[in-house]
Short mmCIF file of C-alpha atoms in Angstrom, two decimals:
data_model
loop_
_atom_site.label_atom_id
_atom_site.label_comp_id
_atom_site.label_asym_id
_atom_site.label_seq_id
_atom_site.Cartn_x
_atom_site.Cartn_y
_atom_site.Cartn_z
CA MET A 22 106.16 155.43 133.73
CA ASN A 23 108.36 152.61 132.86
CA ASN A 24 111.83 154.20 131.97
CA THR A 25 112.35 151.45 129.48
CA LEU A 26 109.71 153.08 127.06
CA LYS A 27 111.29 155.23 124.56
CA ILE A 28 109.83 157.98 122.28
CA GLU A 29 111.56 156.34 119.17
CA ASP A 30 109.37 153.25 119.68
CA TRP A 31 106.22 155.27 119.63
CA LEU A 32 107.34 157.25 116.56
CA GLU A 33 108.08 153.97 114.83
CA PHE A 34 104.84 152.40 115.89
CA THR A 35 102.44 155.30 115.29
CA THR A 36 100.67 156.02 111.85
CA LEU A 37 99.56 159.34 112.93
CA PRO A 38 100.54 161.81 110.04
CA SER A 39 101.35 164.79 112.43
CA ALA A 40 103.49 162.68 114.32
CA LYS A 41 105.58 161.70 111.27
CA LYS A 42 105.47 165.07 109.91
CA TYR A 43 106.72 166.90 113.14
CA GLU A 44 109.24 164.01 114.09
CA LYS A 45 112.30 166.11 113.91
CA GLU A 46 110.62 168.93 116.11
CA LEU A 47 109.78 166.33 118.79
CA MET A 48 113.11 164.87 118.80
CA GLU A 49 114.79 168.44 118.92
CA MET A 50 112.49 169.05 122.12
CA MET A 51 113.63 165.95 123.65
CA VAL A 52 110.15 164.78 124.71
CA SER A 53 110.02 161.42 126.41
CA ASP A 54 107.46 159.12 127.84
CA GLU A 55 107.33 161.27 130.81
CA THR A 56 106.18 164.18 128.81
CA PHE A 57 103.13 162.21 127.84
CA ARG A 58 102.50 160.75 131.31
CA HIS A 59 98.68 159.98 131.66
CA ASP A 60 98.24 162.19 134.74
CA ARG A 61 99.72 165.30 133.12
CA ASP A 62 97.23 167.92 131.77
CA SER A 63 96.76 167.38 128.01
CA ASN A 64 96.38 171.03 127.37
CA GLU A 65 99.59 171.79 129.16
CA ILE A 66 101.61 169.29 126.89
CA THR A 67 99.76 170.69 123.95
CA GLU A 68 101.05 174.17 124.47
CA LEU A 69 104.40 172.82 125.21
CA LEU A 70 104.55 171.31 121.68
CA HIS A 71 103.32 174.52 120.22
CA GLN A 72 106.02 176.69 121.70
CA GLY A 73 108.27 174.05 120.16
CA GLY A 74 107.01 174.85 116.71
CA ILE A 75 104.29 172.37 116.14
CA PRO A 76 100.74 173.79 115.28
CA LYS A 77 98.11 173.42 118.12
CA LEU A 78 95.81 171.11 116.09
CA ALA A 79 98.42 168.86 115.17
CA ALA A 80 100.12 169.02 118.68
CA SER A 81 96.84 168.08 120.13
CA ASP A 82 96.45 165.04 117.98
CA ILE A 83 100.09 163.98 118.96
CA VAL A 84 99.45 164.33 122.62
CA HIS A 85 96.27 162.25 122.47
CA ASN A 86 98.04 159.55 120.49
CA ALA A 87 101.15 159.27 122.53
CA LYS A 88 99.29 159.49 125.81
CA ARG A 89 97.26 156.39 124.77
CA TYR A 90 100.21 154.66 123.51
CA PHE A 91 102.48 154.94 126.52
CA ARG A 92 99.61 154.35 128.94
CA LYS A 93 98.91 151.03 127.09
CA GLN A 94 102.64 149.99 127.05
CA HIS A 95 102.86 150.83 130.72
CA GLU A 96 100.00 148.62 131.47
CA LEU A 97 101.45 145.86 129.35
CA SER A 98 104.77 146.18 130.97
CA SER A 99 103.37 145.22 134.21
CA ALA A 100 101.17 142.37 132.96
CA PRO A 101 102.19 138.73 133.69
CA LEU A 102 104.54 137.13 130.93
CA ALA A 103 104.76 133.42 130.29
CA ILE A 104 107.65 131.83 128.33
CA PHE A 105 107.26 128.72 126.18
CA TRP A 106 110.80 127.77 125.16
CA ASP A 107 111.26 124.83 122.64
CA ALA A 108 114.87 123.91 123.62
CA GLU A 109 114.97 121.25 120.94
CA ASN A 110 114.70 124.05 118.33
CA ILE A 111 116.49 126.88 120.01
CA HIS A 112 119.59 125.55 121.98
CA ILE A 113 121.98 126.98 124.55
CA PRO A 114 125.28 127.69 123.09
CA LYS A 115 128.03 125.51 124.48
CA ASN A 116 129.99 128.55 125.64
CA LEU A 117 127.14 130.00 127.84
CA SER A 118 125.89 128.25 131.14
CA GLY A 119 122.10 127.89 131.99
CA LEU A 120 122.26 130.59 134.48
CA GLU A 121 123.81 133.18 132.10
CA VAL A 122 121.30 132.31 129.45
CA LEU A 123 118.41 132.78 131.86
CA THR A 124 119.85 136.03 133.04
CA LEU A 125 120.09 137.49 129.57
CA LEU A 126 116.73 136.29 128.85
CA ARG A 127 115.10 137.86 131.75
CA SER A 128 116.85 141.11 131.05
CA THR A 129 115.70 141.26 127.42
CA LEU A 130 112.10 140.38 128.31
CA GLN A 131 111.76 142.62 131.49
CA PRO A 132 110.20 145.74 129.42
CA PHE A 133 107.65 143.27 128.14
CA GLY A 134 105.93 142.32 131.49
CA ASN A 135 106.48 140.56 134.80
CA ILE A 136 107.85 136.93 134.17
CA VAL A 137 105.73 134.64 136.00
CA GLN A 138 106.81 131.17 134.44
CA VAL A 139 109.36 129.76 132.23
CA ASN A 140 108.68 126.40 130.67
CA VAL A 141 111.47 124.74 128.93
CA TYR A 142 110.39 121.84 126.66
CA LEU A 143 113.00 119.02 125.39
CA ASP A 144 113.27 115.20 125.20
CA ILE A 145 115.72 114.57 128.13
CA MET A 146 117.00 111.51 126.43
CA GLU A 147 118.26 113.40 123.40
CA LYS A 148 120.63 115.54 125.50
CA SER A 149 119.96 118.72 123.64
CA ILE A 150 121.03 120.50 126.93
CA SER A 151 123.43 118.93 129.20
CA THR A 152 122.50 117.72 132.56
CA GLU A 153 124.30 120.50 134.33
CA LYS A 154 122.42 123.14 132.24
CA ARG A 155 119.27 121.70 132.91
CA SER A 156 119.96 121.59 136.62
CA GLU A 157 120.79 125.34 136.47
CA LEU A 158 117.66 126.32 134.72
CA GLN A 159 115.55 124.01 137.07
CA GLN A 160 117.27 125.47 140.23
CA SER A 161 116.56 129.05 138.85
CA GLY A 162 112.76 128.38 138.84
CA CYS A 163 112.32 127.06 135.25
CA HIS A 164 109.84 124.07 134.60
CA ILE A 165 111.73 121.49 132.70
CA ILE A 166 109.02 119.67 130.80
CA ASP A 167 110.15 116.41 129.19
CA THR A 168 108.85 115.61 125.79
CA PRO A 169 109.77 112.04 125.07
CA HIS A 170 109.22 111.18 121.34
CA PHE A 171 109.14 107.38 121.13
CA ASN A 172 109.05 107.91 117.18
CA ARG A 173 106.38 110.47 117.21
CA LYS A 174 106.98 113.86 115.70
CA GLU A 175 106.46 117.41 116.90
CA VAL A 176 105.94 116.33 120.55
CA ALA A 177 107.33 119.55 122.05
CA ASP A 178 105.32 121.64 119.59
CA LYS A 179 101.95 120.04 120.56
CA MET A 180 102.70 120.19 124.21
CA ILE A 181 103.60 123.80 123.93
CA ILE A 182 100.48 124.79 122.13
CA VAL A 183 98.22 122.99 124.51
CA ASP A 184 100.12 124.68 127.49
CA ALA A 185 99.74 128.03 125.88
CA LEU A 186 95.90 127.65 125.27
CA LEU A 187 95.54 126.69 128.74
CA TYR A 188 97.52 129.74 129.97
CA LEU A 189 95.31 131.89 127.75
CA VAL A 190 92.19 130.46 129.39
CA LYS A 191 93.59 131.00 132.94
CA SER A 192 94.41 134.60 132.06
CA ARG A 193 91.44 135.48 129.95
CA GLU A 194 90.16 138.10 132.48
CA ASP A 195 93.45 140.01 133.18
CA GLY A 196 95.29 139.55 129.90
CA ALA A 197 98.93 138.56 129.64
CA THR A 198 101.89 138.46 127.32
CA LEU A 199 103.10 134.89 125.84
CA CYS A 200 106.66 134.59 124.75
CA PHE A 201 107.56 131.74 122.42
CA ILE A 202 111.14 130.79 121.91
CA THR A 203 111.19 128.70 118.61
CA GLY A 204 111.64 128.89 114.89
CA ASP A 205 108.92 126.43 113.93
CA GLN A 206 106.53 127.32 111.36
CA ASP A 207 103.87 125.22 113.17
CA TYR A 208 103.34 128.28 115.53
CA THR A 209 102.31 130.71 112.89
CA TYR A 210 98.58 130.07 113.12
CA LEU A 211 98.60 130.09 117.09
CA LEU A 212 100.61 133.27 117.19
CA SER A 213 98.08 135.05 114.55
CA GLN A 214 95.00 134.07 116.67
CA ILE A 215 96.39 135.29 119.85
CA LYS A 216 97.58 138.57 118.35
CA ALA A 217 93.96 139.29 117.45
CA LEU A 218 92.97 139.25 121.24
CA LYS A 219 92.94 142.63 122.64
CA SER A 220 93.94 141.53 126.27
CA PHE A 221 97.01 139.46 124.97
CA ARG A 222 100.38 140.10 123.48
CA THR A 223 102.83 137.80 121.81
CA ILE A 224 106.63 137.64 121.38
CA LEU A 225 108.49 135.48 119.13
CA VAL A 226 112.34 134.81 119.94
CA CYS A 227 113.69 133.06 117.11
CA GLN A 228 116.65 132.29 114.54
CA ASN A 229 116.15 131.97 110.90
CA ALA A 230 112.45 132.02 111.08
CA THR A 231 110.29 132.36 107.92
CA ASN A 232 108.73 135.95 107.00
CA VAL A 233 105.33 134.38 107.52
CA LEU A 234 106.24 133.30 111.07
CA ARG A 235 108.02 136.53 111.85
CA SER A 236 104.79 138.49 110.73
CA SER A 237 102.41 136.55 113.28
CA PRO A 238 103.44 137.96 116.67
CA ASP A 239 103.24 141.34 118.15
CA HIS A 240 107.09 141.58 118.46
CA VAL A 241 109.88 139.57 117.12
CA LEU A 242 113.35 139.21 118.83
CA SER A 243 116.64 137.39 117.79
CA TRP A 244 117.86 134.75 119.95
CA TYR A 245 121.45 135.75 119.19
CA ASP A 246 121.45 139.49 118.46
CA ASP A 247 118.85 140.66 121.22
CA VAL A 248 118.98 138.03 123.83
CA LEU A 249 122.43 136.52 123.96
CA LYS A 250 123.97 139.45 122.09
CA ILE A 251 126.45 137.38 120.15
CA ALA A 252 126.65 136.65 116.46
CA PRO A 253 126.23 133.06 115.54
CA ARG A 254 128.93 130.81 113.79
CA LYS A 255 129.43 127.21 114.13
CA VAL A 256 132.85 126.21 115.02
CA LYS A 257 133.85 124.41 111.84
CA ASP A 258 137.07 122.78 112.83
CA LYS A 259 135.33 120.92 115.85
CA ILE A 260 137.57 122.33 118.40
CA VAL A 261 136.36 123.65 121.54
CA LEU A 262 138.03 125.35 124.52
CA ARG A 263 138.39 123.12 127.47
CA SER A 264 140.68 124.96 129.92
CA SER A 265 141.89 128.44 130.83
CA PHE A 266 145.27 127.39 129.19
CA GLY A 267 143.90 127.20 125.50
CA LEU A 268 143.80 123.39 125.39
CA GLY A 269 141.40 122.06 122.89
CA LYS A 270 139.44 118.80 122.45
CA LYS A 271 137.95 117.25 119.44
CA ILE A 272 134.29 117.17 119.55
CA GLN A 273 132.96 113.78 120.24
CA ASN A 274 129.28 114.41 119.88
CA PRO A 275 128.70 117.23 117.44
CA LYS A 276 125.17 117.74 118.14
CA GLU A 277 125.77 118.24 121.85
CA GLU A 278 128.92 120.16 121.50
CA GLU A 279 127.67 122.69 118.90
CA GLU A 280 129.10 126.17 119.93
CA TYR A 281 128.62 129.76 118.68
CA VAL A 282 131.26 132.53 119.04
CA SER A 283 131.77 136.01 117.84
CA PRO A 284 132.66 136.08 114.10
CA ASP A 285 135.77 138.24 114.97
CA GLU A 286 137.02 135.73 117.69
CA ASP A 287 139.77 133.11 117.15
CA VAL A 288 138.65 130.17 119.26
CA MET A 289 142.16 129.28 120.67
CA SER A 290 143.13 132.89 121.60
CA ILE A 291 141.27 133.22 124.82
CA VAL A 292 143.13 133.11 127.87
CA SER A 293 142.30 133.64 131.57
CA ILE A 294 143.91 136.15 133.74
CA ASP A 295 146.40 134.22 135.73
CA HIS A 296 148.15 136.61 138.21
CA ASP A 297 146.56 137.52 141.53
CA GLU A 298 146.90 141.31 141.08
CA GLU A 299 145.31 141.14 137.69
CA ARG A 300 142.48 139.03 139.05
CA ARG A 301 141.96 141.61 141.98
CA LYS A 302 141.88 144.62 139.68
CA LEU A 303 139.42 142.83 137.60
CA PHE A 304 136.92 142.08 140.36
CA VAL A 305 137.45 145.33 142.03
CA LYS A 306 136.24 147.22 138.80
CA LEU A 307 133.61 144.61 137.87
CA LEU A 308 131.89 144.37 141.36
CA GLY A 309 132.42 148.06 141.86
CA ASP A 310 130.19 148.64 138.89
CA LEU A 311 127.67 145.92 139.55
CA SER A 312 127.07 146.44 143.26
CA ILE A 313 125.95 149.86 143.56
CA GLY A 314 123.70 150.03 146.60
CA ASP A 315 124.13 146.13 147.32
CA PRO A 316 127.41 144.39 147.77
CA PHE A 317 125.94 140.97 146.97
CA VAL A 318 125.77 140.26 143.25
CA LYS A 319 124.24 137.32 141.68
CA ARG A 320 126.99 134.84 140.19
CA SER A 321 125.06 134.53 136.93
CA VAL A 322 125.30 138.32 136.75
CA VAL A 323 129.07 138.56 137.21
CA GLY A 324 129.38 135.75 134.45
CA VAL A 325 127.21 137.57 131.94
CA ALA A 326 129.15 140.89 132.79
CA LEU A 327 132.48 139.07 132.09
CA MET A 328 131.29 137.84 128.80
CA LYS A 329 129.82 141.09 127.71
CA ARG A 330 132.77 143.49 128.71
CA TYR A 331 135.65 141.23 127.81
CA PRO A 332 134.61 138.88 124.99
CA GLN A 333 138.06 138.05 123.78
CA LYS A 334 138.78 136.67 127.20
CA PHE A 335 135.77 135.56 128.66
CA ASN A 336 133.48 134.11 125.96
CA TYR A 337 133.74 130.74 127.23
CA ALA A 338 131.79 129.25 130.50
CA GLN A 339 134.71 127.31 131.77
CA VAL A 340 137.03 130.22 131.45
CA ARG A 341 134.81 132.32 133.42
CA LYS A 342 134.22 129.64 135.96
CA ASP A 343 138.15 129.09 136.48
CA THR A 344 138.75 132.79 136.69
CA VAL A 345 135.93 133.11 139.41
CA GLN A 346 137.17 129.94 141.13
CA LYS A 347 140.81 131.20 141.40
CA ALA A 348 139.48 134.53 142.81
CA LEU A 349 137.62 132.60 145.61
CA ASP A 350 140.58 130.37 146.25
CA ASP A 351 142.95 133.52 146.68
CA GLY A 352 140.44 135.13 148.94
CA ILE A 353 139.70 137.98 146.60
CA ILE A 354 136.05 137.33 146.53
CA VAL A 355 133.58 135.39 148.63
CA SER A 356 130.42 133.71 147.54
CA GLY A 357 127.17 132.05 148.94
CA GLY A 358 123.64 131.07 148.10
CA THR A 359 122.82 128.00 145.71
CA GLY A 360 121.32 127.83 142.24
CA GLY A 361 119.93 131.00 140.85
CA ASN A 362 120.44 132.81 144.13
CA ALA A 363 124.11 132.21 144.45
CA TRP A 364 126.00 135.53 144.88
CA ILE A 365 129.53 137.04 144.95
CA ARG A 366 131.06 139.97 146.84
CA PHE A 367 134.36 141.62 147.13
CA ASN A 368 136.32 140.38 150.19
#
């Protein structure tokens, strides 16, 4: 079974009265998806629940319902997953690199299926994503799809809808999961119609979406809370960190330089680790935790780990890059590979 499946998810999903009634007993017995593995004997599991204080008839209903749920979820978790990202609507924060965002996105969506394609839609001339970040996404396997407007509206939306429909036709025999990263109301009808198809599942990753849009897919995730795991707050004083020494720079292009940080974070309080021994201790600890079974750790994974573990110091991409580069220059770590396959290991 997929170890990402939780008994709490089934208890929240199911409408079976006996499951709701005996939820406390199930939790006390510490049952899991392994308990309801499809190849286990149902009578054996029923007896186990009965010994835990659940009447046999109710236990039998619970076993039947839970086994069916977990088997379906297991099948879906191995199904192909396609991502359609409206990058003009949902932006990459200034303090994250394209590789870091893609790593977080893949990690978040991994329980929902096997990611087979990531389409990123944007008007390249609008510069909603910098050239560097577009390059990082492209080198990591994303398809960057240009959506030139030429005074036309909803170009990206129409292209995404067409591509999604084509993907549905291509996957109609085996089924698939479709993930839409957008907050646009125009997708409500499409999501509702796909949701009605038995072989398909939909995920919406959004921010500030309407209730109608949020009710249309099978699953809804928050761009900031669930994927990036940061809280959004625009930097109102229009100052962004530009070096590891806390130097700031006035924003020249507010649209391009928009940035999001943790609500409790002081923009100018972040400094990098400037001493060799401190850097060595940092990477000994970090790479020791990340490199279990494999000394080569993806560079993007290291960046995400720095941000998540030490947000007060490493919330900004430039600070992370400076610290890694200093560690490379000092011979503390070595690196290799390119693009999404770039790696780091302790020297």
